[in-house]
């Protein structure tokens, strides 16, 4: 039979000949290197290792991304656009069409309908093979064509109308590939691995010894009770199924992972992740940290001088932290709280606890602006208590910088506020005991570990508190921060005004300007935010400058200020304080105000090109208003047309002011990777699991991880190793 296409259907016939393949492969076990398989030379082995495959067992854990159904031949008349299907029929007509692009068109029919095959690359031979009257079988995606449905570059082969040609026995897995290792090779190799698994089955009993090697490779180490309660099958069944789903399986249940077999795999994959993180946490917990057993006099004084009382949620979180401090192991705690829930005060109060115990504390912020704001707050709060606060950023240079470093190493400054600059190599502390990291939800576990190591001093680790800028859904937090304890500030201080949010296209700018006039007429102030243009800070600054010019023309009677990333700190401070004191009516700003000042008199915020920002960032921005007694409004201007998703995102923001709810919707719309910003770190990339879809599993996964680590640590190790192989390095840096 002639092969007309490189990816001809016959390349998958391995499925039907397991016995041929196992010949000459005796003595091979699942733990043998892939190199031992017939047909795997050094080059292929090398390429496989790029996919994380070094042993035959690893092939079993190389799970399909999706499936194709080549188990039935569908009548052409029943095809729908988007189907991937096997069809067969007789060629009615084949011709070369000359147009903007030369192409080969072949019309086929099976009596129920006709369909066009379209080839942009073809040979004369191919055209001959598709002569009128020939019978062919094709596999491809069904698309809409001008006259009939079409398949573009389908896989196909000629068949003999008289003899019955078999279809596949199983749904066809589609695997992640890498250069030089294509689907057919992977399918063949994985099939061999399944055959080896089959022949080893006899040795696989529930009581298998952990050390028993092969027999235990696919042993179920998840307690049967857990599997029963979730109605999940055994691992081995699930693995077999994932590679060879039976033809009656619904493709959609595979595609969306709702199939119990795939959920079983997702469960274990998530479990592996939890085990790694929790192991890491246990390791951390074995380290020594200073214990701060003090009365809390400083904290008490500080709280007494505040113009408000703490909310019960703030008190609870401070309590959690003080409890952690009392133990001589490093705290690793995450505080989640909505914008404006008062995390800074929590940080300050607990910093004072450390200081009272005779230790230094650092507060690290992600941006210069935020560091500056924290510095101002801390200096105001702590100076009356006679506590020296140092401020170190990337902009601290020369003599000033040397003096700051000196005050830290001598211990003269008890508290340091700053950016990443705090963790440069030449920054040393006399007695660092507590590290607060603000707004670093974009931090992956590796960065957290690096910071922890940096704070290490004479075998002692500082306590670490991480405060997130934006809340993330609980199950996501349990996964991304499985190495941390989590506290939540779940209420806002009393008396906050709800902000009304409106969404308008930028054609209606005039109406927005009218609103501006009104608000200023009432003596209130306004933020006008210009958003990021293609990630370029300088373009963003220019946009803000242009907007300010325009608004100055529109409103000659108003005092219009401007801040952006290019303006010198001193000047920025001048503008900010002028805004704060009401000498500026309208402040044009880039997103730097996201974490900016507190101006209760500002009651209107206009955000230009709001569709460019993430929900969380918009929520942060909006948190700048609604801080006074006046009813506040946030106008989200967008540039039409807005995508369906874009609409949904802005609507989510309009409909709720609850940061946790916004985070939940953001996760649904953009996926967990975008929200965490950790996609690039690869920490949350799963083969089968999907944090959004499988979130209901996560609490159980977390409990199971705890159970395994407490009662069966050996099993935990085996589970991790079989999924991650030698890459299982989460636990060590
Ligand atoms: P965030 O959690 O977003 O970091 P901040 O710590 O900046 O919030 O606090 C927002 C504002 O709320 C600040 O002006 C702060 O002084 C004020 N604040 C904090 N806690 C309380 C409270 N318990 N009662 C009233 N106002 C508070
Ligand atoms: Mg804050």
XYZ file of C-alpha atoms and ligand atoms in Angstrom:
761
model
C 0.000 0.000 0.000
C 1.526 3.301 -0.997
C 2.226 5.834 1.721
C 1.148 9.165 0.423
C 1.847 11.201 3.454
C 4.634 11.232 5.981
C 2.155 10.875 8.822
C 0.317 8.045 7.229
C -2.271 6.176 9.246
C -0.261 3.001 9.145
C 2.340 4.518 11.440
C 0.084 3.728 14.370
C -0.332 0.077 13.756
C 1.967 -0.751 16.626
C -1.133 -1.082 18.746
C -1.884 -4.357 17.130
C 1.442 -6.044 17.346
C 2.629 -6.086 20.936
C 3.987 -9.590 20.693
C 6.318 -8.828 17.852
C 7.758 -5.986 19.840
C 8.412 -7.867 23.032
C 10.525 -10.391 21.244
C 14.171 -9.891 21.975
C 13.309 -7.617 24.869
C 13.625 -10.102 27.699
C 15.227 -9.075 30.897
C 13.947 -5.564 30.551
C 12.019 -4.047 33.410
C 10.162 -0.803 33.910
C 13.142 0.567 35.750
C 15.530 -0.110 32.895
C 16.802 2.870 30.932
C 14.824 3.630 27.763
C 18.055 3.021 25.943
C 17.463 -0.714 26.486
C 14.400 -0.685 24.285
C 14.875 -1.868 20.736
C 14.964 1.094 18.440
C 16.172 3.606 21.001
C 19.661 4.704 20.183
C 21.770 7.227 21.985
C 20.315 10.114 20.021
C 16.715 9.238 20.713
C 17.526 8.561 24.365
C 19.084 11.964 24.562
C 16.055 13.630 23.079
C 13.710 11.692 25.316
C 15.564 12.954 28.335
C 14.480 16.440 27.298
C 10.945 15.253 27.923
C 11.998 13.995 31.332
C 12.045 10.396 30.119
C 15.045 8.341 31.175
C 13.572 5.024 32.248
C 10.871 2.887 30.706
C 8.633 3.749 33.626
C 8.931 7.429 32.686
C 7.284 6.597 29.382
C 4.218 5.465 31.287
C 4.064 8.847 33.007
C 4.396 10.735 29.751
C 0.697 11.409 29.526
C -1.292 12.470 26.479
C -2.345 16.083 26.063
C -5.415 15.080 24.105
C -6.970 12.305 22.087
C -8.171 11.537 18.598
C -10.869 9.093 17.709
C -9.777 6.811 14.899
C -11.852 3.900 16.090
C -14.859 4.582 13.895
C -15.323 5.562 10.304
C -17.816 8.368 10.258
C -20.294 8.932 7.437
C -19.345 12.163 5.681
C -22.941 13.307 5.952
C -22.697 13.281 9.768
C -19.562 15.426 10.092
C -19.591 18.695 11.969
C -17.105 21.523 11.680
C -14.301 21.027 14.177
C -14.618 17.219 14.328
C -11.443 15.219 14.004
C -12.581 12.139 12.177
C -11.750 9.127 10.086
C -13.745 8.968 6.872
C -13.495 6.947 3.715
C -14.888 7.294 0.261
C -14.366 7.325 -3.439
C -12.564 10.088 -5.262
C -14.990 11.901 -7.551
C -12.604 14.466 -8.933
C -9.036 15.634 -8.388
C -7.719 18.820 -9.892
C -5.011 21.395 -9.509
C -6.461 24.832 -8.891
C -4.413 27.861 -9.900
C -5.174 30.945 -7.955
C -3.254 33.155 -5.615
C -1.817 29.875 -4.486
C -1.539 26.638 -6.409
C -3.353 23.820 -4.699
C -4.596 20.310 -5.154
C -8.291 19.721 -4.525
C -9.848 16.319 -4.324
C -13.557 15.755 -3.869
C -14.573 12.473 -2.235
C -17.929 10.924 -1.495
C -19.168 7.977 0.557
C -22.784 8.108 -0.484
C -23.858 10.110 2.580
C -22.180 13.305 1.475
C -19.081 14.696 -0.126
C -16.019 16.441 1.207
C -13.035 18.267 -0.261
C -9.424 17.505 0.565
C -7.178 20.510 0.108
C -3.400 20.332 -0.289
C -1.111 23.315 -0.619
C 1.962 21.151 -0.973
C 1.710 18.167 -3.237
C 3.539 16.112 -5.827
C 2.510 14.904 -9.256
C 2.562 11.409 -7.828
C 0.078 12.387 -5.174
C -2.258 13.728 -7.805
C -2.072 10.464 -9.701
C -2.764 8.486 -6.547
C -5.931 10.431 -6.019
C -7.315 9.677 -9.460
C -11.062 9.505 -9.932
C -12.491 6.194 -8.761
C -9.801 5.542 -6.156
C -10.944 4.645 -2.638
C -9.189 6.371 0.237
C -9.381 6.610 4.002
C -8.536 9.948 5.650
C -8.071 11.373 9.081
C -8.218 15.090 9.673
C -10.006 18.052 11.128
C -13.260 19.002 9.487
C -13.453 22.632 8.373
C -15.935 24.790 6.631
C -15.225 25.065 2.915
C -16.859 27.117 0.179
C -18.978 24.354 -1.332
C -18.529 21.330 0.924
C -16.812 20.639 4.207
C -13.058 20.250 3.852
C -9.978 18.693 5.337
C -6.700 20.504 4.848
C -3.679 18.243 4.482
C -5.372 15.218 6.007
C -3.507 12.008 6.653
C -4.751 9.578 4.025
C -4.084 6.344 2.285
C -5.561 4.408 -0.572
C -7.648 1.421 0.343
C -9.122 -1.463 -1.484
C -12.864 -1.110 -1.548
C -13.358 -4.874 -1.388
C -11.234 -5.789 1.629
C -12.156 -4.604 5.090
C -9.473 -2.373 6.553
C -9.400 -2.360 10.324
C -9.790 0.747 12.416
C -7.867 1.419 15.624
C -8.786 -0.484 18.761
C -8.265 2.448 21.092
C -8.616 6.169 20.997
C -5.371 7.669 19.794
C -3.315 9.578 22.371
C -1.560 12.744 21.306
C 1.587 13.253 23.383
C 3.702 16.294 24.070
C 6.625 15.995 21.683
C 10.023 17.548 21.358
C 12.263 18.141 18.413
C 13.250 14.859 16.856
C 10.786 12.792 18.880
C 7.484 12.773 17.063
C 4.118 11.182 17.803
C 4.741 7.861 16.058
C 7.960 7.205 17.995
C 6.356 8.137 21.291
C 3.327 6.004 20.581
C 5.474 3.031 19.710
C 7.737 3.383 22.738
C 4.900 3.944 25.173
C 3.163 0.963 23.746
C 6.263 -1.112 24.451
C 6.337 0.193 28.001
C 2.700 -0.845 28.452
C 3.562 -4.327 27.208
C 6.364 -4.593 29.718
C 3.984 -3.413 32.404
C 1.528 -6.095 31.299
C 4.067 -8.840 31.672
C 5.014 -7.646 35.127
C 1.532 -7.497 36.480
C 1.772 -10.772 38.337
C 4.220 -9.395 40.853
C 2.101 -6.390 41.756
C 0.295 -7.087 44.987
C -1.131 -4.646 47.473
C 1.495 -5.728 49.960
C 4.369 -5.120 47.634
C 7.465 -4.004 49.369
C 8.488 -0.427 48.683
C 11.936 -1.601 47.823
C 10.615 -4.296 45.527
C 11.396 -2.194 42.491
C 9.331 -2.927 39.452
C 6.446 -4.584 41.127
C 5.854 -1.386 43.025
C 6.262 1.036 40.168
C 2.549 1.531 39.736
C 1.573 0.440 43.222
C -1.213 2.507 44.695
C 0.187 4.308 47.665
C -2.831 6.479 48.186
C -4.915 5.033 51.006
C -7.857 3.027 49.579
C -10.264 4.997 51.760
C -9.308 8.216 50.012
C -9.714 6.682 46.577
C -13.059 5.201 47.555
C -14.367 8.439 48.943
C -13.582 10.187 45.674
C -14.636 7.248 43.559
C -11.250 7.040 41.908
C -9.737 3.940 40.296
C -6.313 2.452 40.974
C -3.257 4.106 39.478
C -2.326 1.253 37.232
C -5.758 1.112 35.685
C -5.671 4.844 35.185
C -2.268 4.803 33.511
C -3.286 2.037 31.138
C -6.477 3.829 30.353
C -4.810 7.165 29.728
C -2.634 5.645 27.018
C -5.277 3.392 25.537
C -8.808 4.607 26.167
C -11.471 2.233 24.948
C -13.417 3.366 21.876
C -16.672 3.921 23.749
C -15.055 6.567 25.959
C -16.456 10.003 25.363
C -13.727 12.203 23.945
C -15.126 15.213 25.724
C -14.787 13.541 29.134
C -11.114 13.062 28.287
C -10.636 16.516 26.895
C -12.006 18.170 30.025
C -10.486 15.574 32.367
C -13.790 14.804 33.996
C -13.191 11.122 33.347
C -12.478 9.342 36.666
C -9.378 7.687 35.230
C -7.840 11.038 34.389
C -8.966 12.540 37.684
C -7.106 9.735 39.410
C -3.957 10.863 37.613
C -4.632 14.526 38.319
C -5.084 13.655 41.981
C -1.727 11.977 42.164
C 0.011 14.697 40.218
C -1.360 17.347 42.552
C -0.376 15.131 45.441
C 3.188 15.025 44.191
C 3.226 18.801 44.135
C 1.860 19.028 47.676
C 4.312 16.431 48.916
C 7.248 18.354 47.506
C 6.159 21.635 49.004
C 5.245 20.134 52.331
C 8.502 18.285 52.540
C 10.222 21.530 51.901
C 8.240 23.112 54.686
C 9.113 20.340 57.083
C 12.721 20.826 56.246
C 12.431 24.524 56.951
C 10.698 23.811 60.185
C 13.663 21.848 61.372
C 15.843 24.930 61.097
C 16.427 27.077 64.103
C 15.080 30.574 64.442
C 15.160 33.020 67.306
C 12.123 32.842 69.532
C 10.670 36.170 70.526
C 9.192 35.662 73.934
C 8.541 39.219 74.997
C 5.682 41.006 76.655
C 4.822 43.096 73.634
C 5.213 46.477 75.300
C 6.377 48.184 72.126
C 3.533 46.765 70.133
C 1.096 47.900 72.780
C 2.464 51.439 72.732
C 2.287 51.505 68.954
C -1.290 50.310 68.870
C -2.280 52.867 71.494
C -0.962 55.711 69.393
C -2.893 54.617 66.287
C -5.988 56.722 65.535
C -8.066 53.585 65.104
C -8.639 50.198 66.704
C -7.540 47.025 64.940
C -10.205 44.955 63.263
C -10.805 41.504 64.777
C -9.244 39.981 61.639
C -6.069 42.036 62.074
C -5.893 41.000 65.728
C -6.300 37.371 64.801
C -3.480 37.487 62.246
C -1.147 39.284 64.645
C -1.976 36.530 67.126
C -1.039 33.840 64.577
C 2.279 35.532 63.961
C 3.138 35.992 67.634
C 2.428 32.317 68.216
C 4.829 31.432 65.430
C 7.449 33.772 66.897
C 7.359 31.981 70.229
C 8.733 28.793 68.714
C 12.391 28.543 67.791
C 11.713 27.440 64.232
C 11.322 29.880 61.368
C 7.813 31.061 60.675
C 6.792 30.759 57.001
C 3.492 32.538 56.825
C 1.440 34.123 54.112
C -1.045 36.857 54.911
C -3.804 37.286 52.399
C -5.981 40.345 52.646
C -7.922 42.522 50.283
C -6.717 45.977 49.253
C -7.077 48.283 52.197
C -7.615 45.529 54.740
C -4.723 46.971 56.736
C -1.793 44.639 56.226
C 0.818 47.316 56.835
C -0.264 47.801 60.427
C -0.020 44.058 60.971
C 3.515 44.134 59.631
C 4.466 47.090 61.833
C 3.001 45.610 64.996
C 4.825 42.342 64.534
C 8.066 44.059 63.538
C 7.932 45.747 66.940
C 7.674 42.370 68.594
C 10.920 41.324 66.949
C 12.578 44.605 67.867
C 11.535 44.268 71.484
C 13.213 40.869 71.511
C 16.423 42.574 70.413
C 16.332 41.573 66.747
C 16.343 43.515 63.513
C 13.534 43.331 60.995
C 13.347 44.138 57.310
C 10.332 45.027 55.257
C 10.775 44.465 51.565
C 8.519 45.962 48.910
C 8.534 45.193 45.178
C 8.722 48.800 43.943
C 10.530 51.963 44.927
C 7.244 53.794 45.377
C 5.838 51.252 47.738
C 9.071 50.985 49.676
C 8.996 54.733 50.028
C 5.453 54.707 51.313
C 6.254 52.011 53.837
C 9.289 53.932 54.916
C 7.229 57.020 55.535
C 4.638 55.060 57.514
C 7.148 53.154 59.563
C 9.222 56.237 60.270
C 6.125 58.088 61.489
C 5.035 55.193 63.661
C 8.381 54.080 65.016
C 10.300 57.314 65.588
C 8.129 58.248 68.604
C 9.168 54.901 70.074
C 12.832 55.795 69.544
C 13.385 53.158 66.940
C 15.732 53.882 64.060
C 14.369 53.029 60.610
C 16.685 52.756 57.607
C 15.599 53.056 54.005
C 17.535 51.250 51.301
C 16.582 51.116 47.644
C 18.370 50.711 44.336
C 18.630 54.476 44.247
C 20.627 54.711 47.461
C 24.164 55.477 46.277
C 27.604 56.457 47.491
C 28.055 57.864 50.935
C 24.375 57.709 51.827
C 24.329 54.027 50.982
C 27.483 53.341 53.004
C 25.937 55.024 56.006
C 22.785 52.949 55.723
C 24.813 49.738 55.427
C 26.816 50.782 58.474
C 23.670 51.366 60.519
C 22.437 47.876 59.610
C 25.635 46.003 60.326
C 26.141 47.850 63.603
C 22.567 47.207 64.632
C 21.948 50.914 65.093
C 18.951 50.698 62.742
C 16.525 48.156 64.136
C 14.301 48.230 61.098
C 15.171 48.410 57.400
C 12.671 49.197 54.688
C 13.480 48.840 51.018
C 13.339 47.005 47.758
C 15.313 43.994 46.530
C 18.342 46.149 47.193
C 18.055 44.917 50.795
C 19.271 41.534 49.706
C 22.359 42.482 47.797
C 25.474 40.665 48.854
C 27.091 43.540 50.707
C 24.076 44.193 52.913
C 24.700 42.694 56.318
C 22.736 42.786 59.507
C 23.852 42.628 63.096
C 20.976 40.438 64.190
C 18.280 39.869 61.619
C 15.284 38.016 63.043
C 12.285 38.869 60.907
C 11.695 39.405 57.197
C 8.448 40.831 55.842
C 7.886 40.623 52.100
C 5.070 42.818 50.907
C 2.984 42.437 47.795
C 5.047 39.654 46.391
C 2.403 37.345 45.123
C 4.570 36.951 42.059
C 7.264 35.286 44.076
C 7.814 31.646 43.342
C 9.061 29.189 45.906
C 12.626 29.562 44.659
C 12.754 33.264 45.350
C 11.327 32.652 48.804
C 14.054 30.143 49.486
C 16.769 32.426 48.237
C 15.597 35.185 50.536
C 15.434 32.793 53.424
C 19.002 31.705 52.821
C 20.155 35.290 52.616
C 18.736 36.006 56.040
C 20.562 33.046 57.551
C 22.939 34.069 60.256
C 25.072 31.797 62.426
C 22.880 28.804 61.627
C 19.773 30.716 62.562
C 17.028 31.619 60.081
C 14.778 34.669 60.340
C 11.023 34.362 60.522
C 9.341 35.133 57.217
C 6.030 36.828 56.577
C 4.703 37.258 53.061
C 1.832 39.637 52.422
C -0.040 39.318 49.141
C -1.196 42.367 47.259
C -4.132 40.543 45.864
C -6.010 37.705 47.343
C -6.048 34.476 45.392
C -8.638 31.715 45.691
C -8.102 29.411 48.626
C -7.414 26.260 46.653
C -4.948 28.085 44.475
C -3.218 29.469 47.539
C -3.091 25.971 49.023
C -1.237 24.857 45.919
C 1.001 27.771 45.088
C 1.870 28.334 48.733
C 1.706 24.792 49.995
C 5.020 25.414 51.750
C 3.520 28.228 53.836
C 0.988 28.659 56.612
C -1.788 30.957 55.541
C -3.656 33.657 57.454
C -6.472 35.635 55.940
C -7.615 39.152 56.811
C -11.185 38.693 55.790
C -12.697 42.057 56.680
C -12.095 45.691 55.890
C -11.868 48.408 58.550
C -15.287 49.850 59.329
C -16.667 52.867 57.481
C -15.294 52.165 54.019
C -17.473 53.393 51.173
C -18.325 51.061 48.343
C -16.945 52.378 45.045
C -19.311 52.506 42.090
C -17.624 51.256 38.940
C -18.747 52.210 35.447
C -17.428 50.972 32.115
C -17.406 53.333 29.138
C -15.890 53.239 25.664
C -13.355 55.989 25.060
C -15.617 57.658 22.479
C -17.574 58.901 25.430
C -14.635 60.764 26.830
C -16.674 63.993 26.759
C -19.116 62.626 29.293
C -16.206 61.609 31.453
C -14.804 65.129 31.239
C -18.143 66.506 32.357
C -17.992 64.244 35.346
C -14.539 65.557 36.108
C -15.832 69.116 36.051
C -18.657 68.217 38.417
C -16.474 66.395 40.914
C -13.906 69.174 41.053
C -16.711 71.695 41.355
C -17.710 69.923 44.552
C -14.206 70.298 45.902
C -13.250 66.658 45.427
C -10.136 65.311 43.754
C -9.463 62.945 40.920
C -6.992 60.296 39.823
C -6.556 59.928 36.061
C -4.591 56.773 35.331
C -2.804 56.064 32.068
C -2.054 52.399 31.583
C 0.835 50.494 30.245
C 1.481 50.635 26.532
C 3.146 47.468 25.347
C 5.131 47.044 28.496
C 7.189 50.087 27.712
C 7.753 52.375 30.611
C 8.878 55.281 28.462
C 5.805 55.079 26.227
C 3.676 54.890 29.307
C 5.292 58.035 30.671
C 4.774 59.776 27.348
C 1.100 58.816 27.363
C 0.748 60.343 30.803
C 2.533 63.537 29.717
C 0.284 63.878 26.654
C -2.834 63.215 28.662
C -1.852 65.824 31.228
C -1.280 68.378 28.450
C -4.642 67.592 26.944
C -6.455 67.828 30.260
C -4.743 71.136 31.038
C -6.220 72.476 27.808
C -9.617 71.018 28.619
C -9.575 72.434 32.148
C -7.474 75.576 32.347
C -9.122 76.382 35.679
C -7.927 73.164 37.358
C -4.623 72.408 38.967
C -3.318 69.318 37.234
C -0.399 67.306 38.547
C 1.605 64.575 36.890
C 3.539 61.613 38.243
C 5.187 58.792 36.377
C 8.137 56.497 36.660
C 10.588 58.956 35.061
C 9.987 61.796 37.484
C 12.599 62.274 40.196
C 11.690 61.007 43.620
C 11.831 64.435 45.174
C 9.581 65.998 42.588
C 7.216 63.060 42.823
C 7.033 63.494 46.550
C 6.248 67.195 46.053
C 3.413 66.401 43.649
C 2.071 63.658 45.857
C 2.012 65.791 48.942
C 0.418 68.646 46.970
C -2.282 66.202 45.924
C -2.661 64.964 49.446
C -3.009 68.523 50.752
C -5.564 69.367 48.090
C -3.424 71.843 46.148
C -3.737 69.623 43.075
C -7.251 68.855 41.823
C -6.504 66.185 39.310
C -3.528 63.865 39.324
C -2.504 62.257 36.065
C -0.472 59.181 36.818
C 0.808 55.967 35.390
C 0.048 52.798 37.289
C 2.593 53.878 39.897
C -0.352 55.071 42.006
C -1.432 51.493 42.261
C 0.382 51.361 45.516
C 0.486 55.083 46.124
C -0.748 57.518 48.699
C -3.840 57.635 50.784
C -6.005 60.614 49.738
C -9.475 60.337 51.278
C -10.730 63.421 49.408
C -10.229 61.745 46.032
C -13.611 60.445 44.948
C -13.190 59.806 41.235
C -10.750 57.637 39.380
C -10.576 57.435 35.614
C -8.576 54.560 34.150
C -7.729 54.826 30.474
C -7.442 51.641 28.430
C -8.576 49.630 31.396
C -8.785 46.538 29.195
C -5.002 46.373 29.202
C -4.714 45.719 32.903
C -5.246 42.571 34.890
C -8.260 42.398 37.164
C -6.148 42.295 40.250
C -4.251 45.395 39.225
C -7.440 47.276 38.467
C -8.809 46.227 41.808
C -5.669 47.580 43.460
C -5.981 50.854 41.596
C -9.589 51.227 42.531
C -8.622 50.678 46.142
C -7.084 54.197 46.057
C -10.558 55.747 46.171
C -13.491 55.172 48.480
C -11.287 56.033 51.432
C -13.254 59.082 52.542
C -16.849 59.759 53.490
C -17.811 60.784 49.925
C -19.406 58.352 47.522
C -16.703 57.429 45.000
C -16.752 56.355 41.382
C -14.258 54.497 39.258
C -14.593 54.988 35.496
C -13.023 52.234 33.434
C -12.533 53.557 29.911
C -11.752 51.068 27.200
C -10.830 51.266 23.585
C -13.370 49.340 21.465
C -13.739 46.724 20.230
C -13.579 44.730 23.409
C -13.229 40.938 23.211
C -15.820 38.771 24.897
C -13.273 37.945 27.553
C -12.355 41.584 27.949
C -16.000 42.442 28.531
C -16.368 39.674 31.069
C -13.327 40.908 32.948
C -14.417 44.501 33.227
C -17.922 43.371 34.151
C -16.491 41.250 36.959
C -14.872 44.336 38.338
C -18.035 46.376 38.066
C -20.125 43.718 39.747
C -18.070 43.039 42.824
C -15.688 44.795 45.164
C -14.604 41.646 46.955
C -10.984 40.959 46.068
C -11.354 37.235 46.699
C -14.296 37.019 44.334
C -12.431 39.049 41.723
C -9.485 36.727 42.030
C -11.752 33.754 41.535
C -13.157 35.211 38.333
C -9.753 36.260 37.127
C -8.590 32.699 37.588
C -11.518 31.406 35.573
C -10.933 33.903 32.813
C -7.183 33.862 32.563
C -6.124 30.692 34.303
C -4.038 30.276 37.445
C -0.724 30.803 35.696
C -1.539 34.363 34.754
C -2.782 35.221 38.204
C 0.225 33.948 40.017
C 2.640 35.200 37.439
C 4.583 32.037 38.141
C 4.015 30.491 34.754
C 7.580 31.239 33.806
C 8.928 29.448 36.824
C 7.248 26.258 35.726
C 6.370 25.409 39.289
C 2.725 24.974 38.526
C 2.896 23.232 35.207
C 1.088 19.966 35.364
C 0.772 17.122 32.911
C -2.826 16.207 33.579
C -3.942 18.305 36.504
C -5.529 21.674 35.965
C -5.735 23.970 38.960
C -8.977 25.496 37.845
C -10.776 22.370 36.795
C -9.473 20.168 39.589
C -9.738 22.639 42.415
C -12.346 20.562 44.185
C -9.707 17.855 44.671
C -7.205 20.112 46.357
C -8.371 20.019 49.989
C -8.368 16.198 49.849
C -5.001 16.185 48.123
C -3.583 18.378 50.843
C -4.950 16.141 53.607
C -3.624 13.051 51.882
C -0.187 14.651 51.599
C -0.216 15.373 55.340
C -1.289 11.834 56.082
C 1.409 10.269 53.916
C 4.149 12.468 55.298
C 3.125 11.744 58.862
C 2.487 8.032 58.591
C 4.164 6.735 55.441
C 7.055 9.024 54.516
C 8.633 6.229 52.455
C 5.583 6.011 50.265
C 5.617 9.755 49.809
C 9.136 9.518 48.473
C 8.244 6.764 46.041
C 5.249 8.681 44.701
C 7.304 11.796 44.106
C 10.092 9.872 42.465
C 7.878 8.010 40.073
C 6.389 11.231 38.748
C 9.404 13.440 38.773
C 12.220 10.953 38.436
C 15.531 12.609 39.011
C 13.978 16.034 38.651
C 12.499 15.744 42.140
C 14.467 18.644 43.498
C 11.810 20.902 44.958
C 13.026 20.093 48.403
C 16.517 21.376 47.982
C 17.820 24.542 46.463
P -3.279 47.078 52.564
O -3.824 45.874 53.253
O -3.905 47.265 51.222
O -1.801 47.100 52.523
P -2.977 49.336 54.235
O -2.173 48.644 55.250
O -2.276 50.254 53.326
O -3.803 48.294 53.398
O -4.158 50.091 54.973
C -5.076 50.884 54.258
C -5.535 52.042 55.086
O -6.365 51.591 56.146
C -4.401 52.799 55.715
O -4.690 54.166 55.628
C -4.420 52.331 57.146
O -3.911 53.301 58.029
C -5.889 52.112 57.377
N -6.214 51.133 58.411
C -5.550 49.993 58.670
N -6.158 49.309 59.665
C -7.228 50.028 60.046
C -8.255 49.856 61.024
N -8.282 48.786 61.820
N -9.198 50.813 61.113
C -9.186 51.887 60.311
N -8.258 52.123 59.373
C -7.276 51.197 59.229
Mg -0.268 47.234 51.331
